CSV table of C-alpha atoms and ligand atoms in Angstrom, one decimal:
chain,number,residue,atom,x,y,z
A,27,UNK,CA,-185.0,95.0,0.5
A,28,UNK,CA,-184.2,97.5,3.1
A,29,UNK,CA,-182.8,100.9,2.0
A,30,UNK,CA,-180.2,100.4,4.7
A,31,UNK,CA,-179.0,97.0,3.5
A,32,UNK,CA,-175.9,98.4,1.9
A,33,UNK,CA,-174.8,100.5,4.8
A,34,UNK,CA,-171.4,99.3,5.9
A,35,UNK,CA,-170.3,99.0,9.5
A,36,UNK,CA,-168.1,102.0,10.5
A,37,UNK,CA,-165.0,101.5,12.7
A,38,UNK,CA,-165.6,101.9,16.4
A,39,UNK,CA,-164.3,105.1,18.1
A,40,UNK,CA,-161.3,103.8,20.1
A,41,UNK,CA,-161.7,105.8,23.3
A,42,UNK,CA,-165.4,105.1,23.6
A,43,UNK,CA,-165.0,101.4,22.8
A,44,UNK,CA,-162.2,101.3,25.4
A,45,UNK,CA,-164.5,102.9,28.0
A,46,UNK,CA,-167.2,100.3,27.4
A,47,UNK,CA,-164.7,97.4,27.6
A,48,UNK,CA,-163.5,98.9,30.9
A,49,UNK,CA,-167.1,99.1,32.3
A,50,UNK,CA,-167.7,95.5,31.3
A,51,UNK,CA,-164.5,94.2,32.9
A,52,UNK,CA,-165.2,92.6,36.3
A,53,UNK,CA,-161.6,92.5,37.5
A,54,UNK,CA,-161.4,94.2,40.9
A,55,UNK,CA,-158.3,96.2,40.4
A,56,UNK,CA,-159.0,97.3,36.8
A,57,UNK,CA,-157.7,100.8,35.9
A,58,UNK,CA,-159.1,103.2,33.3
A,59,UNK,CA,-156.4,105.3,31.6
A,60,UNK,CA,-158.3,105.8,28.4
A,61,UNK,CA,-160.7,108.7,28.4
A,62,UNK,CA,-159.6,112.2,29.2
A,63,UNK,CA,-161.7,113.2,32.2
A,64,UNK,CA,-160.5,114.3,35.6
A,65,UNK,CA,-160.6,111.9,38.5
A,66,UNK,CA,-160.1,112.7,42.2
A,67,UNK,CA,-157.5,110.9,44.4
A,68,UNK,CA,-160.2,108.3,44.9
A,69,UNK,CA,-160.6,107.8,41.2
A,70,UNK,CA,-164.0,109.5,41.1
A,71,UNK,CA,-165.4,112.1,38.7
A,72,UNK,CA,-165.4,115.6,40.2
A,73,UNK,CA,-168.1,118.3,39.9
A,74,UNK,CA,-166.3,121.5,40.8
A,75,UNK,CA,-167.8,122.9,44.1
A,76,UNK,CA,-168.1,126.4,42.4
A,77,UNK,CA,-170.2,124.8,39.6
A,78,UNK,CA,-172.5,123.2,42.2
A,79,UNK,CA,-172.8,126.5,44.0
A,80,UNK,CA,-173.6,128.5,40.8
A,81,UNK,CA,-176.1,125.8,39.7
A,82,UNK,CA,-178.1,126.4,42.9
A,83,UNK,CA,-178.1,130.1,42.3
A,84,UNK,CA,-179.2,129.7,38.8
A,85,UNK,CA,-181.9,127.2,39.7
A,86,UNK,CA,-183.3,129.7,42.3
A,87,UNK,CA,-183.3,132.6,39.8
A,88,UNK,CA,-186.9,132.9,38.6
A,89,UNK,CA,-186.0,135.6,36.1
A,90,UNK,CA,-184.2,133.0,34.0
A,91,UNK,CA,-186.3,131.1,31.5
A,92,UNK,CA,-185.9,128.5,28.7
A,93,UNK,CA,-186.3,130.9,25.7
A,94,UNK,CA,-183.8,130.4,22.9
A,95,UNK,CA,-180.4,132.0,23.1
A,96,UNK,CA,-179.3,134.1,20.2
A,97,UNK,CA,-177.7,132.1,17.3
A,98,UNK,CA,-174.2,133.1,18.3
A,99,UNK,CA,-175.0,132.3,22.0
A,100,UNK,CA,-174.9,134.1,25.3
A,101,UNK,CA,-172.9,137.3,25.0
A,102,UNK,CA,-171.9,137.4,28.7
A,103,UNK,CA,-170.3,134.0,28.2
A,104,UNK,CA,-168.6,134.5,24.9
A,105,UNK,CA,-167.1,137.9,25.8
A,106,UNK,CA,-165.8,136.6,29.1
A,107,UNK,CA,-164.4,133.5,27.4
A,108,UNK,CA,-162.7,135.5,24.7
A,109,UNK,CA,-161.2,137.8,27.4
A,110,UNK,CA,-160.0,134.8,29.4
A,111,UNK,CA,-158.2,133.5,26.3
A,112,UNK,CA,-156.7,136.8,24.9
A,113,UNK,CA,-156.3,138.7,28.2
A,114,UNK,CA,-158.6,141.6,29.1
A,115,UNK,CA,-156.0,144.2,27.8
A,116,UNK,CA,-155.4,142.5,24.5
A,117,UNK,CA,-155.0,145.0,21.7
A,118,UNK,CA,-157.4,142.9,19.6
A,119,UNK,CA,-160.1,143.3,22.2
A,120,UNK,CA,-159.4,147.0,22.9
A,121,UNK,CA,-159.6,147.6,19.2
A,122,UNK,CA,-162.9,145.6,18.8
A,123,UNK,CA,-161.4,143.3,16.2
A,124,UNK,CA,-161.8,140.1,18.3
A,125,UNK,CA,-165.1,138.4,19.3
A,126,UNK,CA,-166.4,135.0,20.5
A,127,UNK,CA,-169.2,132.7,19.3
A,128,UNK,CA,-170.6,130.3,21.8
A,129,UNK,CA,-170.6,126.8,20.4
A,130,UNK,CA,-170.9,123.1,21.4
A,131,UNK,CA,-167.8,122.6,23.5
A,132,UNK,CA,-164.4,122.3,21.8
A,133,UNK,CA,-165.5,120.0,19.1
A,134,UNK,CA,-168.4,122.1,18.0
A,135,UNK,CA,-166.3,125.2,18.0
A,136,UNK,CA,-163.7,123.5,15.8
A,137,UNK,CA,-166.4,122.3,13.4
A,138,UNK,CA,-168.0,125.8,13.0
A,139,UNK,CA,-164.6,127.4,12.6
A,140,UNK,CA,-163.5,124.8,10.1
A,141,UNK,CA,-166.7,125.1,8.1
A,142,UNK,CA,-166.3,128.9,8.0
A,143,UNK,CA,-162.7,128.5,6.7
A,144,UNK,CA,-163.6,125.9,4.1
A,145,UNK,CA,-166.7,127.4,2.9
A,146,UNK,CA,-166.4,131.2,3.3
A,147,UNK,CA,-162.6,131.6,2.9
A,148,UNK,CA,-162.3,128.7,0.4
A,149,UNK,CA,-159.4,127.0,2.2
A,150,UNK,CA,-158.5,123.7,0.7
A,151,UNK,CA,-155.9,122.1,3.0
A,152,UNK,CA,-155.7,121.6,6.8
A,153,UNK,CA,-152.6,120.4,8.5
A,154,UNK,CA,-152.5,118.6,11.9
A,155,UNK,CA,-149.7,117.3,14.0
A,156,UNK,CA,-148.5,113.7,13.7
A,157,UNK,CA,-149.9,112.5,16.0
A,158,UNK,CA,-152.9,114.6,17.1
A,159,UNK,CA,-156.2,114.3,18.9
A,160,UNK,CA,-157.8,111.6,16.9
A,161,UNK,CA,-160.9,113.7,16.0
A,162,UNK,CA,-159.3,116.6,14.2
A,163,UNK,CA,-159.2,114.8,10.9
A,164,UNK,CA,-162.9,113.8,11.0
A,165,UNK,CA,-164.1,117.2,12.1
A,166,UNK,CA,-162.2,119.1,9.4
A,167,UNK,CA,-163.0,116.6,6.7
A,168,UNK,CA,-166.7,116.7,7.5
A,169,UNK,CA,-166.5,120.5,7.5
A,170,UNK,CA,-165.6,120.4,3.8
A,171,UNK,CA,-161.9,120.6,3.4
A,172,UNK,CA,-160.4,118.9,0.4
A,173,UNK,CA,-157.5,117.3,2.1
A,174,UNK,CA,-155.9,116.9,5.5
A,175,UNK,CA,-152.1,116.6,5.8
A,176,UNK,CA,-149.8,115.9,8.6
A,177,UNK,CA,-146.9,117.9,9.9
A,178,UNK,CA,-144.1,116.2,11.8
A,179,UNK,CA,-144.3,116.8,15.6
A,180,UNK,CA,-143.2,113.9,17.8
A,181,UNK,CA,-139.8,112.3,17.7
A,182,UNK,CA,-139.9,108.7,18.8
A,183,UNK,CA,-136.2,108.7,19.5
A,184,UNK,CA,-136.0,111.8,21.7
A,185,UNK,CA,-139.5,111.4,23.0
A,186,UNK,CA,-139.8,115.1,22.4
A,187,UNK,CA,-140.7,117.7,19.8
A,188,UNK,CA,-139.3,117.3,16.3
A,189,UNK,CA,-139.0,121.0,15.7
A,190,UNK,CA,-136.9,120.7,12.5
A,191,UNK,CA,-139.4,118.3,10.9
A,192,UNK,CA,-142.3,120.5,12.0
A,193,UNK,CA,-140.8,123.7,10.5
A,194,UNK,CA,-139.7,121.9,7.3
A,195,UNK,CA,-143.3,120.6,6.8
A,196,UNK,CA,-144.7,124.1,7.4
A,197,UNK,CA,-142.3,125.6,4.8
A,198,UNK,CA,-143.7,123.1,2.2
A,199,UNK,CA,-147.4,123.9,2.9
A,200,UNK,CA,-149.3,125.9,0.3
A,201,UNK,CA,-150.2,129.5,1.1
A,202,UNK,CA,-153.5,129.9,3.0
A,203,UNK,CA,-153.4,126.3,4.4
A,204,UNK,CA,-155.0,126.0,7.8
A,205,UNK,CA,-152.6,124.9,10.5
A,206,UNK,CA,-154.2,123.3,13.6
A,207,UNK,CA,-152.1,124.1,16.6
A,208,UNK,CA,-152.7,122.9,20.2
A,209,UNK,CA,-152.6,126.0,22.4
A,210,UNK,CA,-151.1,124.0,25.3
A,211,UNK,CA,-150.9,120.5,26.7
A,212,UNK,CA,-150.7,118.8,23.3
A,213,UNK,CA,-152.9,115.7,23.0
A,214,UNK,CA,-151.7,113.0,22.9
A,215,UNK,CA,-148.0,113.6,23.5
A,216,UNK,CA,-148.1,116.1,26.4
A,217,UNK,CA,-145.2,117.9,24.7
A,218,UNK,CA,-145.5,121.6,23.8
A,219,UNK,CA,-143.1,123.8,21.9
A,220,UNK,CA,-141.0,126.2,24.0
A,221,UNK,CA,-141.5,129.9,23.7
A,222,UNK,CA,-138.5,130.1,21.5
A,223,UNK,CA,-139.9,127.3,19.3
A,224,UNK,CA,-143.3,129.0,19.0
A,225,UNK,CA,-141.4,132.1,17.7
A,226,UNK,CA,-139.8,130.0,15.0
A,227,UNK,CA,-143.2,128.5,14.1
A,228,UNK,CA,-144.8,132.0,13.9
A,229,UNK,CA,-141.9,133.2,11.7
A,230,UNK,CA,-142.4,130.4,9.2
A,231,UNK,CA,-146.2,130.7,9.2
A,232,UNK,CA,-146.0,134.5,8.6
A,233,UNK,CA,-143.5,134.1,5.8
A,234,UNK,CA,-145.5,131.3,4.2
A,235,UNK,CA,-148.9,133.0,4.8
A,236,UNK,CA,-150.4,130.1,6.7
A,237,UNK,CA,-153.5,130.4,8.8
A,238,UNK,CA,-153.4,129.4,12.5
A,239,UNK,CA,-156.4,127.6,14.0
A,240,UNK,CA,-155.7,127.1,17.7
A,241,UNK,CA,-157.3,124.3,19.7
A,242,UNK,CA,-157.4,125.3,23.3
A,243,UNK,CA,-158.9,122.4,25.3
A,244,UNK,CA,-156.9,122.8,28.5
A,245,UNK,CA,-156.4,126.4,29.4
A,246,UNK,CA,-155.7,126.5,33.2
A,247,UNK,CA,-156.0,122.8,33.5
A,248,UNK,CA,-152.5,122.2,32.2
A,249,UNK,CA,-150.3,124.3,34.4
A,250,UNK,CA,-152.9,125.8,36.8
A,251,UNK,CA,-152.2,129.2,35.4
A,252,UNK,CA,-154.5,130.7,32.8
A,253,UNK,CA,-151.9,133.1,31.4
A,254,UNK,CA,-149.2,130.5,31.0
A,255,UNK,CA,-151.6,128.2,29.1
A,256,UNK,CA,-152.7,130.9,26.7
A,257,UNK,CA,-149.2,132.2,26.0
A,258,UNK,CA,-148.9,130.8,22.5
A,259,UNK,CA,-152.3,132.2,21.3
A,260,UNK,CA,-151.5,135.6,22.8
A,261,UNK,CA,-148.1,135.6,21.2
A,262,UNK,CA,-149.6,135.0,17.8
A,263,UNK,CA,-152.1,137.8,18.3
A,264,UNK,CA,-149.3,140.1,19.4
A,265,UNK,CA,-147.5,139.2,16.1
A,266,UNK,CA,-150.4,140.5,14.2
A,267,UNK,CA,-151.8,137.2,13.0
A,268,UNK,CA,-155.5,136.8,12.1
A,269,UNK,CA,-156.6,133.6,13.7
A,270,UNK,CA,-159.3,131.3,15.1
A,271,UNK,CA,-159.3,129.5,18.4
A,272,UNK,CA,-161.7,126.9,19.6
A,273,UNK,CA,-162.0,126.9,23.4
A,274,UNK,CA,-163.4,124.0,25.4
A,275,UNK,CA,-164.7,124.3,29.0
A,276,UNK,CA,-165.0,120.5,29.4
A,277,UNK,CA,-161.8,120.0,31.3
A,278,UNK,CA,-161.1,123.2,33.1
A,279,UNK,CA,-164.7,123.5,34.4
A,280,UNK,CA,-165.4,119.8,34.5
A,281,UNK,CA,-168.4,120.5,32.2
A,282,UNK,CA,-167.9,117.6,29.8
A,283,UNK,CA,-171.5,116.8,29.0
A,284,UNK,CA,-172.8,120.3,29.1
A,285,UNK,CA,-171.0,121.1,25.8
A,286,UNK,CA,-169.7,124.6,26.6
A,287,UNK,CA,-167.3,126.1,24.1
A,288,UNK,CA,-166.3,129.3,22.5
A,289,UNK,CA,-164.9,130.0,19.1
A,290,UNK,CA,-162.7,133.1,19.1
A,291,UNK,CA,-162.1,135.1,16.0
A,292,UNK,CA,-159.2,137.6,15.8
A,293,UNK,CA,-159.3,139.9,12.7
A,294,UNK,CA,-156.9,142.6,11.9
A,295,UNK,CA,-159.5,145.2,11.2
A,296,UNK,CA,-162.8,145.9,13.1
A,297,UNK,CA,-164.6,146.8,9.9
A,298,UNK,CA,-164.9,143.2,8.8
A,299,UNK,CA,-166.5,142.0,12.0
A,300,UNK,CA,-170.2,142.4,11.0
A,301,UNK,CA,-169.7,140.5,7.7
A,302,UNK,CA,-167.8,137.6,9.4
A,303,UNK,CA,-170.4,137.3,12.2
A,304,UNK,CA,-173.2,137.3,9.6
A,305,UNK,CA,-171.6,134.3,7.8
A,306,UNK,CA,-171.0,132.4,11.0
A,307,UNK,CA,-174.6,133.0,11.9
A,308,UNK,CA,-175.7,131.3,8.7
A,309,UNK,CA,-173.4,128.3,9.3
A,310,UNK,CA,-174.7,127.8,12.9
A,311,UNK,CA,-178.3,128.5,11.9
A,312,UNK,CA,-178.1,125.7,9.3
A,313,UNK,CA,-176.3,123.3,11.6
A,314,UNK,CA,-177.9,123.4,15.1
A,315,UNK,CA,-179.7,126.8,15.1
A,316,UNK,CA,-178.5,127.9,18.5
A,317,UNK,CA,-176.6,126.6,21.5
A,318,UNK,CA,-177.8,125.4,24.9
A,319,UNK,CA,-177.7,127.7,27.8
A,320,UNK,CA,-177.1,125.8,31.1
A,321,UNK,CA,-173.3,125.4,31.0
A,322,UNK,CA,-172.7,128.7,29.4
A,323,UNK,CA,-174.6,130.5,32.1
A,324,UNK,CA,-172.5,128.7,34.7
A,325,UNK,CA,-169.2,129.7,33.1
A,326,UNK,CA,-170.4,133.3,32.5
A,327,UNK,CA,-171.5,133.6,36.1
A,328,UNK,CA,-168.1,132.4,37.4
A,329,UNK,CA,-165.9,134.4,35.0
A,330,UNK,CA,-167.9,137.6,35.6
A,331,UNK,CA,-167.8,137.4,39.4
A,332,UNK,CA,-164.4,137.9,41.1
A,333,UNK,CA,-165.3,135.8,44.1
A,334,UNK,CA,-166.3,132.8,42.1
A,335,UNK,CA,-163.5,133.4,39.6
A,336,UNK,CA,-160.9,133.1,42.4
A,337,UNK,CA,-162.6,130.0,43.7
A,338,UNK,CA,-162.5,128.4,40.3
A,339,UNK,CA,-158.8,129.3,39.9
A,340,UNK,CA,-158.2,127.4,43.1
A,341,UNK,CA,-160.0,124.4,41.6
A,342,UNK,CA,-157.8,124.4,38.4
A,343,UNK,CA,-154.7,124.5,40.6
A,344,UNK,CA,-156.0,121.5,42.6
A,345,UNK,CA,-156.6,119.5,39.4
A,346,UNK,CA,-153.3,120.4,37.7
A,347,UNK,CA,-151.2,119.8,40.8
A,348,UNK,CA,-152.7,116.4,41.3
A,349,UNK,CA,-151.8,115.4,37.8
A,350,UNK,CA,-148.3,116.8,38.2
A,351,UNK,CA,-147.9,114.8,41.4
A,352,UNK,CA,-149.0,111.6,39.8
A,353,UNK,CA,-146.5,112.1,37.0
A,354,UNK,CA,-143.8,112.3,39.6
A,355,UNK,CA,-145.2,109.3,41.5
A,356,UNK,CA,-145.3,107.1,38.3
A,357,UNK,CA,-141.8,108.1,37.2
A,358,UNK,CA,-140.5,107.4,40.8
A,359,UNK,CA,-142.2,104.0,40.9
A,360,UNK,CA,-140.7,103.0,37.5
A,361,UNK,CA,-137.3,104.1,38.5
A,362,UNK,CA,-137.5,102.3,41.8
A,363,UNK,CA,-138.3,99.1,39.9
A,364,UNK,CA,-135.4,99.8,37.5
A,365,UNK,CA,-137.7,99.5,34.6
A,366,UNK,CA,-135.5,99.6,31.4
A,367,UNK,CA,-135.5,103.0,29.7
A,368,UNK,CA,-135.5,106.6,30.5
A,369,UNK,CA,-138.7,107.8,32.2
A,370,UNK,CA,-138.0,111.5,32.4
A,371,UNK,CA,-140.5,112.2,29.6
A,372,UNK,CA,-143.3,111.4,32.0
A,373,UNK,CA,-142.6,114.4,34.2
A,374,UNK,CA,-141.4,116.6,31.3
A,375,UNK,CA,-144.8,116.2,29.6
A,376,UNK,CA,-147.7,118.5,30.6
A,377,UNK,CA,-151.5,118.2,30.8
A,378,UNK,CA,-153.9,115.3,30.9
A,379,UNK,CA,-152.0,112.8,28.8
A,380,UNK,CA,-148.7,111.0,28.8
A,381,UNK,CA,-147.3,109.3,25.7
A,382,UNK,CA,-145.6,106.5,27.5
A,383,UNK,CA,-143.6,105.1,24.6
A,384,UNK,CA,-145.3,101.7,24.9
A,385,UNK,CA,-146.0,100.3,21.5
A,386,UNK,CA,-149.3,98.8,20.2
A,387,UNK,CA,-148.5,95.2,21.3
A,388,UNK,CA,-147.4,96.4,24.7
A,389,UNK,CA,-150.5,98.6,25.1
A,390,UNK,CA,-152.7,95.7,24.2
A,391,UNK,CA,-150.8,93.5,26.7
A,392,UNK,CA,-151.5,96.1,29.4
A,393,UNK,CA,-155.2,95.7,28.8
A,394,UNK,CA,-155.3,91.9,28.4
A,395,UNK,CA,-153.0,90.9,31.2
A,396,UNK,CA,-153.3,93.7,33.7
A,397,UNK,CA,-156.8,95.2,33.0
A,398,UNK,CA,-155.2,98.6,32.5
A,399,UNK,CA,-157.1,100.3,29.8
A,400,UNK,CA,-155.1,102.6,27.6
A,401,UNK,CA,-154.9,103.6,23.9
A,402,UNK,CA,-153.0,101.5,21.4
A,403,UNK,CA,-150.8,104.4,20.7
A,404,UNK,CA,-149.4,104.1,24.2
A,405,UNK,CA,-151.2,107.2,25.4
A,406,UNK,CA,-152.4,107.2,29.0
A,407,UNK,CA,-154.6,109.7,30.8
A,408,UNK,CA,-152.8,110.8,33.9
A,409,UNK,CA,-156.1,111.5,35.6
A,410,UNK,CA,-156.8,107.8,35.9
A,411,UNK,CA,-153.6,107.4,38.0
A,412,UNK,CA,-154.2,107.7,41.7
A,413,UNK,CA,-152.1,107.2,44.9
A,414,UNK,CA,-153.7,103.8,45.3
A,415,UNK,CA,-153.1,102.4,41.8
A,416,UNK,CA,-149.8,104.1,40.8
A,417,UNK,CA,-147.8,101.2,42.1
A,418,UNK,CA,-149.9,98.6,40.3
A,419,UNK,CA,-149.7,100.6,37.0
A,420,UNK,CA,-145.9,100.9,37.4
A,421,UNK,CA,-145.5,97.2,38.0
A,422,UNK,CA,-147.7,96.4,35.0
A,423,UNK,CA,-145.6,98.6,32.8
A,424,UNK,CA,-142.5,97.0,34.2
A,425,UNK,CA,-143.8,93.5,33.5
A,426,UNK,CA,-144.9,94.5,30.0
A,427,UNK,CA,-141.5,95.9,29.1
A,428,UNK,CA,-139.2,93.3,30.7
B,23,PMP,N1,-159.3,119.2,21.2
B,23,PMP,C1,-158.5,118.5,22.0
B,23,PMP,C2,-157.0,118.5,21.7
B,23,PMP,C3,-159.0,117.6,23.0
B,23,PMP,O1,-158.2,116.9,23.7
B,23,PMP,C4,-160.4,117.7,23.2
B,23,PMP,C5,-161.0,116.8,24.2
B,23,PMP,N2,-160.6,115.5,24.3
B,23,PMP,C6,-161.2,118.5,22.4
B,23,PMP,C7,-160.6,119.3,21.4
B,23,PMP,C8,-162.7,118.7,22.5
B,23,PMP,O2,-163.4,118.2,23.5
B,23,PMP,P1,-164.8,118.7,23.8
B,23,PMP,O3,-165.6,118.7,22.5
B,23,PMP,O4,-165.4,117.7,24.8
B,23,PMP,O5,-164.7,120.1,24.4
């Protein structure tokens, strides 16, 4: 008998299964609105020109070699990434009580941070928004937390934030619980708290002694403005919170498969930095030993060179504006068709995703009848919408609803 005979079949990961189904579909006008990756006007993946340029420079640089990076990664990368998140003049940086650790994109940074919190700080509970990015639960559970709990976030009836429910659930959370917060462009709803609402969230978290763990997967990609998209994190730092933040460079640099990420730590006293770094070092050493260099070198090169930095900022404006335009185009098309319902949420939402309000049966109908691939939750990636398919997508939604 095989040792593996009793291994049960795990459930498929929805977005990856959806992608495969899309690839296998032979229908000519099929549309992929599942996976969260940027597409051009023509529906093609985009390697940012500044990335191509820096890759050529790096390839020609014979002083670079393939030696291991340090366990906590490339310092030129993690320092620049931390400064991009907190702002160069952040008190936490000036006072040397913040630092970054290069990790494996957003997911790996979340995992290392979660394991540190569960193992070293002994945190028992993590809270995530209902709904949230579908991987938060698995990452935090695998990292050793005892229990994951939801806090209310999305209101079906207003298609907006349920701030009262959110605050009420925070008030009930035990002290020292970890609260996962989306820094901007909430996935999947595309709905963020206003600045005033962030203040209320911070008030309750301070009062209840809850620990913020920000997930920043879309800085610059959401609004086109790095400052705006990091406002919430910077605000919490200014309020004196100690916190962690996982940064992904998948979307804003288009470096999805290079796995470039940074885990920022903000402490309230510089004297604890060496001890914390030493414990993170042990976690990384026992997990993957050290991170890869290629993507981190690209990002470090761009962030540390004003000319390339400006060029990159132009790219994030290009990507974010295209998405914002497609939101308008989709809403206009639905309104022109007089599709029942209010579609203002499509333009009110921000970032890569839109929570359409379509239910599971309707979302499945979109796939089966129209070959438009979207999540069962009704989430669509706005990146998959282009000037040439927006009309088709709108007509399909119209047919599905009416
Ligand atoms: N957090 C959120 C909210 C995300 O949407 C994503 C990407 N889908 C990630 C983290 C992590 O992505 P990656 O590991 O590719 O950086």
